[in-house]
Amino acid sequence: MQDSADALVKLAIKAGDPYVAAAVHELATGASKRRLEAQMMGTRRTALSLARWEHTPASVLAALSGIGDDAVDLRLDKNPNTAAGVLSNLYVDASNKKNLDLTKLIAQHRNSEAGILKAIALHAEDAESLLALSKNPSANAEVLTCLSARLAEDELSVAVNKNIAQNISAPADLLERIYRQSDLHTQAAIIGHVNCPDALIAEAMDSEDLLVMRTLARDKRVTVDTLGRYARSDDAGVRCGVAANAATPVSLISDLINDRSELVRREIASRDDLLPVHIVKLLVDTDVWVRQRLARNEIAPLPVLKAFAADAQADVRRAVARNAQCPLELLESLATDSNAWVRAAVAYQHHSPPELLVALAEDEDVDVLSGVANNPNTPQRILEKLVASGEADVRRGVILNKAATRHTLLPLLEDPYYLHRILMVANPSMHELDKWNLREDPDYQVRFSVYRWAVKNIAPINARYIVGNEVIRRRRV
Amino acid sequence: MKILVAVKQVAALEEDFEIRADGKDVDEDFMLYDLNEWDDYSLEEAMKIKEASDTEVEVVVVSVGPDRVDESLRKCLAKGADRAIRVWDDSAEGSDAVVIGRILAETIKKEAPDMVFAGVQSSDQAYASTGISVASYLNWPHAAVVADLQYKPGDNKAVVRRELEGGLLQEVEINCPAVLTIQLGINKPRYASLRGIKQAATKPIEEVSLGDLGLSADDVGAAKSMSRVRRMYVPEKGRATMIEGTLAEQAAKIIQIINEFKGA
């Protein structure tokens, strides 16, 4: 293990590539680490690039934070991989420099420690930082409570409390306190919050405010009586909520199935508790999206799917082909549909048998071929042909096909699209050596991916691939 | 038969950047360089003609710029261009599109191609005038914003469809040799194969000096240009406002803005 890690680091040093250096940095110690850092920070341009890059590992970002370059620090504050400890140090630095832009970035960063966020809640003076903090889901209940309490008498409290009302981390007691002193918009947001206490829900059921009713209509905690009242609302948004609510009783569904708004009927068509009488009614709905949603609904019986398979609208026919319960006879007929999107749905359908996919492989449409390439039921001999497609989408379909064998995938190690080669590094069907042979790829992102893969799999990797290895010829099968 | 494709390495800006000390450009540390997107299409059009031809067609890419431009020229070689030429002298720094057009025109006179392609414009400067300047210096016919090309090597005429405002296309017959500026979407540019990239790494890039073209430092640069950058700056922000509030409030505010805009 240790020998392999050391060998990997030595190889990265020898490569002289800042992205390879970044990939193995976390394995290095002492002089080796310093040499890697010299490669990464040799020029300001490279340092800026790594500080900005969303794939740069946390250990590299930590090293970059030691440069003391404001432009680098700005990128570190924005980088989602920057670790909590680094952000804490950057906060101290930003505070000393009174750099409000950096403070705001730390206030909104998902990795910022609760202690730092609390310090911002208690001490930050600028509105931007406080507003950013109030939106940060990493700000825990204590931080949000401190923030709300501190600004209780401040004119900023309205905006901050609106954000807290939508923050997933807001605790029930704080939501209730904010609710008592807020406008209807904020109250509606609190009613829709996952942590909204039951007492507020019960209280809000008496409200005649549309926003509150639209929100409550989707809440499973609402009483049947209230849902009945909402189902008679003049507002389609409220009725839509009832139509989408899993707690809505069958009696109300029977009413809403005749609703004047197609938006309501679309929600009804997606339900999994429809009775045959409802389905019969929806089958002849004039709105294409009502029919499309019913065609996609897994409770739709065979006669309904058959009828929809002959629908004049391609979107409805496609929905049948995408339905997980679509029978083979319909897939066979839809495989010859005049619309390519419908045929593509058959190609992507995991119930499509190999013989159907073989036929679809003769199609000329790229979406159909991508579906065939992606389908685990497609025979390997077909996948081997699709690997040679001129369409990147089709080749990517084969790479993403969990049933594609190493033998099938081998030519894609030399795919002209760099992203495909990155996917090949992550593909479990490929051998270690297949992946390792991409370490000198012309694209820096591929090289980085190979070395990152090696770092993460350092224990299983046989050191003979690495130690003193200049050239390994790819084994052909 | 030879097609010469004029290409440019363009700079894309990072989200956060700093202006150079002299205030005339962005600090290079904050620029990301790549081949101009339009040039991907003009090179592909040349490659299509080459690959469809029964006779031998040579595709030559030319760029005016410093050493870093080699990377973009190698990208062109990797995609199948036969040769690459880079013209540079430090005195050319600050040249405007018209001066660059003159440098390219002198290169073209030496190369004597049957056709010249350039991108409609560069993504960083967007003057859309380099290709036209080249045609002017050569006194060749030209067609700009070419969205479709019918041309076979050896033909003395080409038929092009030019993209105009309002979705109109104008079909034009043009005498050859000609300079065509190629529009995005005319084809689907290829990715360079791994083999192509490896081969391109070993291919020489011909470095041409101003003297080789019969030009001197007095013919190029900012002093010789008809337009010069006085300063580059980020304008004051002011018109954009963030819409805050709950999601419902934000939606209501957007609806209100749209209604006001429509006069509803």
XYZ file of C-alpha atoms in Angstrom:
741
model
C 0.000 0.000 0.000
C 2.634 2.500 1.081
C 4.998 1.464 -1.687
C 2.276 1.918 -4.309
C 1.365 5.345 -2.991
C 4.982 6.444 -3.006
C 5.432 5.114 -6.525
C 2.344 6.945 -7.701
C 3.624 10.201 -6.229
C 7.055 9.695 -7.813
C 5.422 9.088 -11.162
C 3.351 12.252 -10.803
C 6.449 14.269 -9.984
C 8.133 12.835 -13.041
C 5.132 13.674 -15.224
C 5.503 17.365 -14.348
C 1.800 17.890 -14.959
C 0.001 20.199 -12.506
C -3.274 18.276 -12.870
C -1.609 14.921 -12.232
C 0.143 16.529 -9.263
C -3.234 17.704 -7.984
C -4.690 14.212 -8.355
C -2.083 12.521 -6.118
C -1.337 15.414 -3.761
C -3.186 13.907 -0.814
C -0.882 10.852 -0.879
C 2.337 12.853 -0.696
C 4.363 13.911 2.329
C 7.477 15.969 3.006
C 9.708 16.831 0.087
C 7.506 14.989 -2.417
C 4.537 17.083 -1.384
C 6.537 20.276 -1.787
C 7.634 19.231 -5.260
C 4.056 18.516 -6.280
C 2.971 21.882 -4.913
C 5.724 23.576 -6.882
C 4.283 21.959 -10.024
C 0.793 23.135 -9.168
C 1.702 26.635 -8.107
C 4.609 27.241 -10.452
C 2.655 29.939 -12.201
C -0.137 32.127 -10.925
C -2.167 31.085 -13.925
C -2.058 27.388 -12.916
C -2.781 28.209 -9.281
C -5.818 30.249 -10.307
C -6.967 27.482 -12.618
C -6.745 24.793 -9.907
C -8.363 27.039 -7.324
C -11.303 27.526 -9.656
C -11.651 23.958 -10.987
C -14.596 22.073 -9.499
C -12.674 18.767 -9.479
C -9.642 19.982 -7.552
C -9.270 17.839 -4.431
C -9.663 19.444 -1.010
C -6.018 18.864 -0.045
C -4.854 20.887 -3.048
C -7.258 23.700 -2.240
C -5.862 23.731 1.285
C -2.341 24.050 -0.101
C -3.435 26.852 -2.415
C -4.878 28.767 0.522
C -1.335 29.262 1.782
C -0.280 31.370 -1.193
C -1.869 34.525 0.124
C -3.201 35.665 -3.238
C -6.579 37.421 -3.033
C -7.612 36.205 -6.484
C -6.827 32.608 -5.477
C -8.690 33.057 -2.174
C -11.745 34.332 -4.029
C -11.815 31.139 -6.085
C -11.301 28.976 -3.005
C -14.287 30.646 -1.370
C -16.367 29.712 -4.404
C -15.026 26.193 -4.890
C -17.493 23.562 -3.584
C -14.602 21.266 -2.573
C -12.938 23.731 -0.215
C -12.863 22.135 3.220
C -14.297 23.645 6.377
C -10.902 24.277 7.960
C -9.667 26.239 4.960
C -12.846 28.298 4.894
C -12.385 29.079 8.596
C -8.884 30.404 7.948
C -10.119 32.379 4.977
C -12.852 33.883 7.139
C -10.307 35.120 9.668
C -8.292 36.613 6.814
C -11.365 38.188 5.217
C -12.411 39.647 8.568
C -8.993 41.173 9.145
C -9.012 42.686 5.679
C -12.663 43.684 6.037
C -13.260 41.971 2.694
C -17.055 41.769 2.582
C -17.175 39.905 -0.742
C -15.180 37.007 0.707
C -17.227 37.029 3.920
C -20.396 36.709 1.868
C -18.968 33.745 -0.061
C -18.022 31.988 3.188
C -21.473 32.745 4.604
C -23.098 30.899 1.700
C -20.575 28.054 1.344
C -22.009 24.606 2.084
C -18.803 23.458 3.796
C -18.506 26.357 6.220
C -18.336 25.208 9.838
C -21.233 25.967 12.151
C -18.872 27.950 14.380
C -17.863 30.252 11.540
C -21.453 30.641 10.401
C -22.460 31.506 13.961
C -19.695 34.116 14.126
C -21.039 35.652 10.915
C -24.578 35.549 12.330
C -23.472 37.373 15.449
C -20.881 39.797 14.121
C -21.217 40.433 10.376
C -22.452 43.934 9.640
C -23.138 43.799 5.944
C -26.578 42.849 4.679
C -25.216 40.732 1.803
C -23.402 38.333 4.137
C -26.383 38.048 6.481
C -28.801 37.388 3.628
C -26.427 34.796 2.150
C -26.159 33.101 5.541
C -29.941 32.962 5.941
C -30.152 30.972 2.678
C -27.334 28.541 3.498
C -28.744 25.068 4.261
C -25.549 24.312 6.222
C -26.524 26.966 8.743
C -27.966 24.819 11.506
C -30.886 25.542 13.803
C -28.694 27.372 16.319
C -27.131 29.624 13.689
C -30.463 30.513 12.129
C -32.001 31.158 15.541
C -29.089 33.442 16.492
C -29.373 35.296 13.203
C -33.116 35.820 13.483
C -32.851 36.933 17.101
C -30.014 39.349 16.418
C -31.933 41.073 13.644
C -35.294 41.088 15.426
C -35.413 44.896 15.540
C -33.557 45.437 12.268
C -35.223 46.332 8.998
C -33.285 43.458 7.431
C -35.280 40.985 9.526
C -38.114 40.740 7.012
C -35.819 39.600 4.172
C -33.753 37.347 6.434
C -36.844 35.689 7.897
C -38.232 35.087 4.410
C -35.040 33.195 3.592
C -35.104 31.275 6.865
C -38.721 30.326 6.132
C -37.427 28.495 3.060
C -34.220 27.130 4.613
C -34.376 23.344 5.075
C -32.440 23.639 8.346
C -34.904 25.979 10.041
C -36.275 24.330 13.213
C -39.997 24.115 13.999
C -39.914 26.555 16.939
C -38.135 29.238 14.905
C -40.553 28.765 12.014
C -43.475 29.224 14.387
C -41.949 32.384 15.868
C -41.334 33.854 12.408
C -44.870 32.866 11.334
C -46.405 35.006 14.099
C -44.721 38.170 12.859
C -44.705 37.677 9.108
C -46.675 38.580 6.018
C -48.812 36.100 4.122
C -46.054 35.216 1.646
C -43.694 34.194 4.414
C -46.469 32.375 6.250
C -47.278 30.400 3.103
C -43.609 29.466 2.753
C -43.537 28.289 6.373
C -46.715 26.245 5.846
C -44.934 24.499 2.980
C -41.774 23.862 5.033
C -40.995 20.243 5.875
C -40.425 21.228 9.523
C -43.637 23.211 9.871
C -45.251 22.190 13.176
C -48.655 20.449 13.073
C -50.185 23.215 15.186
C -49.488 25.769 12.451
C -50.926 23.475 9.810
C -54.096 23.094 11.849
C -54.286 26.846 12.385
C -53.656 27.641 8.739
C -56.536 25.440 7.580
C -58.876 28.302 8.519
C -57.019 30.709 6.245
C -58.726 31.977 3.117
C -55.454 33.180 1.600
C -54.845 31.621 -1.810
C -51.108 31.083 -1.288
C -51.697 29.319 1.990
C -54.483 27.209 0.497
C -52.382 26.259 -2.558
C -49.604 25.106 -0.238
C -51.829 23.301 2.240
C -53.781 21.543 -0.512
C -50.665 19.428 -1.188
C -50.027 18.611 2.488
C -50.972 15.120 3.676
C -51.727 16.476 7.153
C -54.740 18.452 5.963
C -58.135 17.064 7.001
C -60.502 15.502 4.479
C -63.055 18.236 5.188
C -60.524 20.902 4.336
C -59.541 19.085 1.161
C -63.237 18.959 0.243
C -63.489 22.726 0.727
C -60.348 23.255 -1.311
C -61.709 21.022 -4.094
C -64.546 23.524 -4.477
C -62.179 26.512 -4.614
C -62.426 28.870 -7.575
C -58.634 28.779 -7.846
C -57.193 26.082 -10.128
C -53.917 26.123 -8.190
C -55.710 25.102 -5.004
C -57.652 22.375 -6.808
C -54.385 21.162 -8.437
C -52.940 20.714 -4.976
C -55.885 18.578 -3.943
C -55.600 16.539 -7.140
C -51.916 15.870 -6.394
C -52.392 15.113 -2.684
C -52.010 11.411 -1.833
C -54.430 11.903 1.078
C -57.254 13.035 -1.183
C -60.155 10.548 -0.921
C -61.661 8.782 -3.933
C -64.882 10.758 -3.602
C -63.033 13.990 -4.343
C -61.151 12.424 -7.238
C -64.493 11.617 -8.831
C -65.355 15.321 -8.690
C -61.980 16.605 -9.845
C -61.862 14.258 -12.815
C -64.433 16.532 -14.446
C -62.579 19.707 -13.461
C -62.722 22.583 -15.949
C -58.949 23.073 -15.689
C -56.751 20.682 -17.590
C -54.016 21.368 -15.005
C -56.161 19.663 -12.377
C -57.033 16.749 -14.639
C -53.313 16.233 -15.457
C -52.563 15.811 -11.752
C -55.432 13.349 -11.445
C -54.152 11.329 -14.407
C -50.850 10.698 -12.594
C -52.424 9.235 -9.453
C -51.872 5.595 -8.578
C -55.261 5.120 -6.896
C -57.536 5.716 -9.875
C -60.643 3.558 -10.227
C -61.666 2.040 -13.573
C -64.421 4.621 -13.885
C -61.858 7.407 -13.576
C -59.619 5.843 -16.194
C -62.479 5.493 -18.656
C -63.205 9.182 -18.251
C -59.570 10.256 -18.652
C -59.106 8.012 -21.671
C -61.111 10.402 -23.840
C -59.840 13.640 -22.316
C -59.271 16.323 -24.953
C -56.026 17.499 -23.342
C -52.972 15.714 -24.741
C -51.028 15.958 -21.466
C -53.854 14.359 -19.509
C -53.717 11.406 -21.885
C -49.914 11.434 -21.863
C -49.799 11.238 -18.065
C -52.342 8.427 -17.958
C -50.421 6.564 -20.676
C -47.317 6.810 -18.475
C -49.226 5.753 -15.347
C -48.295 2.180 -14.372
C -51.833 1.409 -13.208
C -53.222 1.983 -16.701
C -54.729 -1.340 -17.840
C -53.861 -3.033 -21.123
C -56.955 -1.830 -23.088
C -56.071 1.758 -22.166
C -52.467 1.331 -23.259
C -53.672 -0.225 -26.509
C -55.954 2.720 -27.166
C -53.210 5.211 -26.391
C -50.725 3.353 -28.586
C -52.924 4.444 -31.480
C -53.357 8.026 -30.228
C -52.921 10.746 -32.831
C -50.400 12.536 -30.591
C -46.854 11.164 -30.615
C -46.298 12.295 -27.007
C -49.075 9.962 -25.880
C -47.718 7.030 -27.883
C -44.234 7.715 -26.500
C -45.646 7.653 -22.968
C -47.048 4.173 -23.629
C -43.646 3.005 -24.822
C -42.037 4.449 -21.677
C -44.586 2.838 -19.344
C -42.844 0.134 -17.312
C -45.937 -2.076 -17.716
C -46.078 -1.763 -21.494
C -46.596 -5.272 -22.929
C -44.404 -6.752 -25.646
C -47.119 -6.651 -28.302
C -47.398 -2.868 -27.978
C -43.634 -2.367 -27.866
C -43.413 -4.304 -31.130
C -45.971 -2.081 -32.837
C -44.511 1.133 -31.389
C -41.061 0.075 -32.588
C -42.267 0.801 -36.112
C -43.935 4.115 -35.223
C -43.461 6.938 -37.724
C -42.176 9.218 -34.961
C -38.534 8.734 -33.955
C -39.156 9.841 -30.351
C -41.680 7.020 -29.969
C -39.238 4.470 -31.402
C -36.520 5.860 -29.130
C -38.759 5.244 -26.110
C -39.044 1.588 -27.160
C -35.271 1.454 -27.562
C -34.740 2.769 -24.024
C -37.466 0.539 -22.511
C -35.794 -2.067 -20.328
C -38.521 -4.590 -21.120
C -37.745 -4.494 -24.826
C -36.432 -7.929 -25.807
C -33.139 -8.445 -27.697
C -34.812 -9.245 -31.034
C -36.713 -5.946 -30.960
C -33.524 -4.054 -30.158
C -31.718 -5.807 -33.000
C -34.409 -4.508 -35.367
C -34.199 -1.005 -33.897
C -30.422 -1.044 -34.375
C -31.138 -0.694 -38.112
C -32.819 2.670 -37.452
C -31.082 5.803 -38.723
C -32.260 8.146 -35.982
C -29.606 9.052 -33.409
C -32.046 9.017 -30.482
C -33.252 5.528 -31.362
C -29.695 4.258 -31.724
C -28.711 5.906 -28.437
C -31.539 4.020 -26.759
C -30.427 0.719 -28.293
C -26.862 1.442 -27.203
C -28.039 2.174 -23.670
C -30.315 -0.843 -23.281
C -28.882 -3.733 -21.225
C -30.898 -6.204 -23.322
C -29.089 -5.283 -26.527
C -26.871 -8.165 -27.715
C -23.116 -7.570 -27.514
C -22.665 -8.013 -31.274
C -24.973 -5.015 -31.806
C -23.181 -2.962 -29.162
C -19.883 -3.761 -30.876
C -21.261 -2.194 -34.070
C -22.617 0.849 -32.258
C -19.205 1.508 -30.721
C -18.114 2.553 -34.206
C -20.957 5.055 -34.626
C -20.028 8.522 -35.748
C -22.507 9.919 -33.224
C -21.032 10.646 -29.807
C -24.429 10.151 -28.144
C -24.617 6.585 -29.446
C -21.103 5.703 -28.317
C -21.821 7.222 -24.913
C -24.905 4.993 -24.713
C -22.669 1.932 -24.996
C -20.304 3.269 -22.329
C -23.240 3.798 -19.963
C -24.711 0.371 -20.748
C -24.163 -1.728 -17.618
C -24.259 -4.922 -19.675
C -21.527 -3.865 -22.115
C -18.535 -6.151 -21.737
C -14.901 -5.116 -21.621
C -14.380 -6.628 -25.059
C -17.165 -4.464 -26.467
C -15.896 -1.339 -24.746
C -12.190 -1.661 -25.575
C -12.244 0.506 -28.756
C -13.793 3.340 -26.741
C -10.576 3.735 -24.788
C -9.495 5.697 -27.846
C -12.747 7.595 -28.323
C -12.078 11.058 -29.741
C -14.362 12.701 -27.169
C -12.400 13.255 -23.950
C -15.487 12.936 -21.763
C -16.003 9.394 -23.016
C -12.477 8.475 -22.023
C -13.147 9.894 -18.561
C -16.261 7.706 -18.368
C -14.147 4.724 -19.387
C -11.853 5.345 -16.421
C -14.907 5.049 -14.175
C -16.338 2.021 -16.006
C -16.344 -1.094 -13.796
C -16.100 -3.432 -16.790
C -12.621 -2.227 -17.687
C -9.479 -3.762 -16.255
C -7.043 -1.806 -14.144
C -4.479 -1.843 -16.915
C -6.999 -0.495 -19.436
C -7.530 2.518 -17.233
C -3.911 2.933 -16.249
C -2.891 3.077 -19.905
C -4.862 6.316 -20.241
C -2.531 8.080 -17.777
C -0.676 9.859 -20.585
C -3.823 10.907 -22.438
C -3.539 14.215 -24.326
C -6.404 15.680 -22.292
C -5.514 16.883 -18.792
C -8.942 15.954 -17.450
C -8.500 12.343 -18.539
C -5.048 12.197 -16.970
C -6.429 13.663 -13.764
C -9.262 11.088 -13.755
C -6.817 8.194 -14.171
C -4.617 9.339 -11.306
C -7.636 10.065 -9.093
C -8.894 6.563 -9.825
C -5.448 5.233 -8.928
C -5.410 7.201 -5.672
C -8.825 5.883 -4.662
C -7.899 2.314 -5.585
C -4.328 2.370 -4.394
C -4.724 -0.763 -2.287
C -6.059 -3.044 -5.046
C -3.669 -1.731 -7.680
C -0.745 -3.966 -8.345
C 2.403 -1.926 -7.859
C 4.012 -3.475 -10.905
C 1.943 -1.167 -13.106
C 3.559 1.800 -11.488
C 7.035 1.168 -10.208
C 9.666 2.113 -12.759
C 7.128 1.743 -15.497
C 7.772 3.857 -18.558
C 5.670 2.174 -21.195
C 3.017 -0.484 -20.812
C 1.513 -1.782 -23.982
C -2.208 -2.205 -23.838
C -3.110 -5.858 -23.946
C -5.299 -6.588 -26.926
C -7.932 -9.278 -26.727
C -5.515 22.017 -54.852
C -5.040 23.924 -51.620
C -7.449 25.399 -49.067
C -6.035 27.846 -46.572
C -7.913 28.259 -43.303
C -7.163 31.326 -41.211
C -7.602 30.538 -37.522
C -7.274 32.404 -34.260
C -6.575 31.427 -30.696
C -9.177 33.292 -28.676
C -9.316 34.150 -25.015
C -12.249 33.311 -22.810
C -12.589 35.108 -19.518
C -12.956 33.568 -16.124
C -15.887 34.703 -14.037
C -13.599 36.871 -11.906
C -10.760 38.637 -13.670
C -8.446 41.594 -13.294
C -7.598 44.283 -15.823
C -3.953 44.595 -16.862
C -1.857 47.340 -15.237
C -1.921 49.460 -18.418
C -5.729 49.277 -18.442
C -5.904 48.146 -22.063
C -6.708 44.464 -21.666
C -7.429 41.712 -19.184
C -4.480 40.256 -17.246
C -3.409 37.121 -19.155
C -3.457 35.035 -15.976
C -7.235 35.225 -16.073
C -7.651 34.199 -19.692
C -8.391 30.705 -20.939
C -7.169 30.129 -24.477
C -8.770 27.943 -27.093
C -9.325 27.732 -30.822
C -12.032 30.156 -31.957
C -15.352 28.321 -32.233
C -16.038 29.649 -35.745
C -12.688 28.290 -36.886
C -13.719 24.776 -35.852
C -16.436 25.055 -38.483
C -14.291 26.594 -41.220
C -11.647 23.898 -40.723
C -14.311 21.184 -40.810
C -15.657 22.608 -44.075
C -12.169 22.413 -45.566
C -11.745 18.847 -44.283
C -15.088 17.823 -45.807
C -13.972 19.099 -49.210
C -10.626 17.342 -48.840
C -12.188 14.029 -47.855
C -14.844 14.119 -50.587
C -12.372 14.950 -53.333
C -10.948 12.527 -55.894
C -7.953 14.779 -56.332
C -5.380 15.661 -53.728
C -6.384 18.571 -51.511
C -4.017 20.203 -49.065
C -5.479 21.979 -46.046
C -3.191 24.587 -44.516
C -4.033 26.435 -41.301
C -2.526 29.834 -40.603
C -2.594 31.941 -37.470
C -1.029 35.209 -36.421
C 0.098 35.092 -32.815
C 2.763 34.259 -30.215
C 4.094 30.847 -29.153
C 0.982 29.871 -27.182
C -0.957 29.772 -30.480
C 0.895 26.550 -31.374
C -1.534 24.686 -29.101
C -4.507 25.739 -31.225
C -2.644 25.013 -34.463
C -1.846 21.509 -33.181
C -5.528 21.039 -32.520
C -6.139 21.808 -36.204
C -3.386 19.387 -37.253
C -4.927 16.736 -35.018
C -8.210 17.164 -36.851
C -6.522 16.494 -40.164
C -4.984 19.732 -41.449
C -1.865 18.940 -43.467
C 0.267 21.907 -42.438
C 0.243 24.710 -39.923
C 1.848 28.120 -40.204
C 2.268 30.618 -37.382
C 3.237 34.179 -38.199
C 4.583 36.366 -35.421
C 6.809 39.177 -34.402
C 6.553 41.027 -31.120
C 6.064 44.238 -33.096
C 2.701 42.823 -34.253
C 1.325 43.186 -30.705
C -1.634 45.559 -30.753
C -2.439 45.026 -34.454
C -6.108 45.499 -35.260
C -8.130 43.135 -37.454
C -7.227 45.024 -40.618
C -3.496 44.751 -39.992
C -3.896 41.075 -39.116
C -5.769 40.773 -42.433
C -2.784 42.253 -44.223
C -0.353 39.826 -42.553
C -2.612 36.930 -43.525
C -2.949 38.263 -47.084
C 0.838 38.298 -47.501
C 0.969 34.714 -46.216
C -1.754 33.737 -48.674
C 0.144 35.288 -51.577
C 3.090 33.043 -50.753
C 0.933 29.941 -50.292
C -1.257 30.586 -53.360
C -4.294 28.595 -52.222
C -7.386 27.991 -54.354
C -9.723 28.963 -51.542
C -9.468 30.773 -48.232
C -11.784 30.117 -45.312
C -12.037 32.110 -42.111
C -14.542 32.185 -39.304
C -17.244 34.839 -39.500
C -15.835 36.381 -36.336
C -13.760 35.655 -33.271
C -15.523 35.009 -30.006
C -13.279 37.354 -28.029
C -13.104 40.475 -30.224
C -16.085 39.943 -32.558
C -15.028 42.501 -35.178
C -16.026 40.104 -37.977
C -13.589 41.909 -40.260
C -10.397 39.848 -40.529
C -11.632 37.622 -43.358
C -13.048 40.587 -45.235
C -9.776 42.512 -44.805
C -7.910 39.561 -46.270
C -10.169 39.584 -49.333
C -9.681 43.303 -49.712
C -5.863 43.073 -49.589
C -5.916 40.174 -52.058
C -8.543 41.836 -54.235
C -10.435 38.541 -54.250
C -14.199 38.037 -54.226
C -15.623 37.238 -50.841
C -18.802 36.051 -49.204
C -19.525 36.564 -45.546
C -21.575 34.483 -43.097
C -21.610 31.367 -45.253
C -24.126 28.820 -43.953
C -23.849 26.355 -46.843
C -21.197 25.716 -49.481
C -21.287 23.791 -52.735
C -17.774 23.564 -54.123
C -15.580 20.919 -55.688
C -11.819 21.252 -56.048
C -10.975 22.578 -59.487
C -14.264 24.446 -59.931
C -13.901 28.066 -60.884
C -17.161 28.928 -59.153
C -18.740 28.068 -55.812
C -22.338 28.394 -54.721
C -22.805 29.649 -51.197
C -25.821 30.342 -49.041
C -25.351 33.388 -46.853
C -27.211 33.877 -43.616
C -29.032 37.200 -43.455
C -31.158 38.912 -40.849
C -34.630 37.609 -40.149
C -33.822 33.998 -40.979
C -33.312 34.728 -44.669
C -30.794 32.861 -46.785
C -29.195 34.394 -49.871
C -27.815 32.029 -52.493
C -24.767 33.503 -54.198
C -22.521 32.239 -56.982
C -18.964 33.405 -56.436
C -15.832 33.246 -58.576
C -12.886 31.324 -57.188
C -10.412 31.767 -55.672
C -12.445 33.489 -53.005
C -12.440 34.255 -49.321
C -15.395 32.823 -47.439
C -16.207 33.553 -43.822
C -17.907 30.500 -42.389
C -20.855 30.582 -40.007
C -21.535 28.297 -37.047
C -23.801 25.355 -37.853
C -22.681 24.883 -41.447
C -21.449 21.423 -40.400
C -20.726 19.338 -37.330
C -17.059 19.753 -36.366
C -15.234 16.559 -35.500
C -13.243 15.777 -32.388
C -9.597 15.053 -33.000
C -8.815 11.356 -32.736
C -6.209 10.211 -30.227
C -4.057 9.068 -33.121
C -4.458 12.472 -34.746
C -3.452 14.221 -31.544
C -0.358 12.055 -31.185
C 0.632 12.594 -34.809
C 0.040 16.327 -34.518
C 2.365 16.494 -31.533
C 5.293 15.554 -33.744
C 4.357 17.607 -36.805
C 6.351 20.795 -37.294
C 4.623 24.150 -37.142
C 6.137 26.481 -39.696
C 7.180 29.728 -38.036
C 7.096 32.681 -40.385
C 8.527 36.098 -39.597
C 7.339 39.425 -40.928
C 10.507 39.599 -42.995
C 9.632 36.304 -44.673
C 6.453 38.002 -45.889
C 8.129 41.186 -47.044
C 6.756 43.121 -44.090
C 8.525 45.029 -41.371
C 7.739 46.232 -37.885
C 6.641 49.537 -39.429
C 3.806 47.759 -41.234
C 2.185 46.241 -38.157
C 1.264 46.885 -34.550
C -0.892 49.455 -32.852
C 0.824 52.385 -34.561
C -0.059 51.066 -37.994
C -3.597 50.099 -37.007
C -6.577 52.242 -37.838
C -8.143 51.457 -34.483
C -6.415 51.204 -31.131
C -7.633 50.175 -27.710
C -7.653 53.176 -25.420
C -8.888 51.407 -22.310
C -10.808 48.372 -21.184
C -13.046 48.538 -18.151
C -16.000 46.929 -16.452
C -18.952 49.301 -16.749
C -20.808 50.285 -13.616
C -23.576 47.922 -12.752
C -26.938 49.400 -12.088
C -29.829 48.078 -14.101
C -29.988 44.563 -12.712
C -31.748 43.835 -9.445
C -32.064 40.559 -7.599
C -35.635 39.532 -7.001
C -35.794 38.463 -3.367
C -38.545 36.995 -1.222
C -40.323 33.659 -1.089
C -40.678 31.637 -4.275
C -44.290 32.748 -4.607
C -43.274 36.381 -4.177
C -40.524 36.031 -6.758
C -42.987 34.504 -9.222
C -45.502 37.284 -8.542
C -42.823 39.925 -9.025
C -41.717 38.405 -12.341
C -45.332 38.332 -13.541
C -45.705 41.973 -12.513
C -42.538 42.956 -14.416
C -43.694 41.090 -17.528
C -47.120 42.709 -17.364
C -45.561 46.157 -16.962
C -43.252 45.448 -19.885
C -46.188 44.353 -22.024
C -48.203 47.350 -20.909
C -50.868 45.086 -19.460
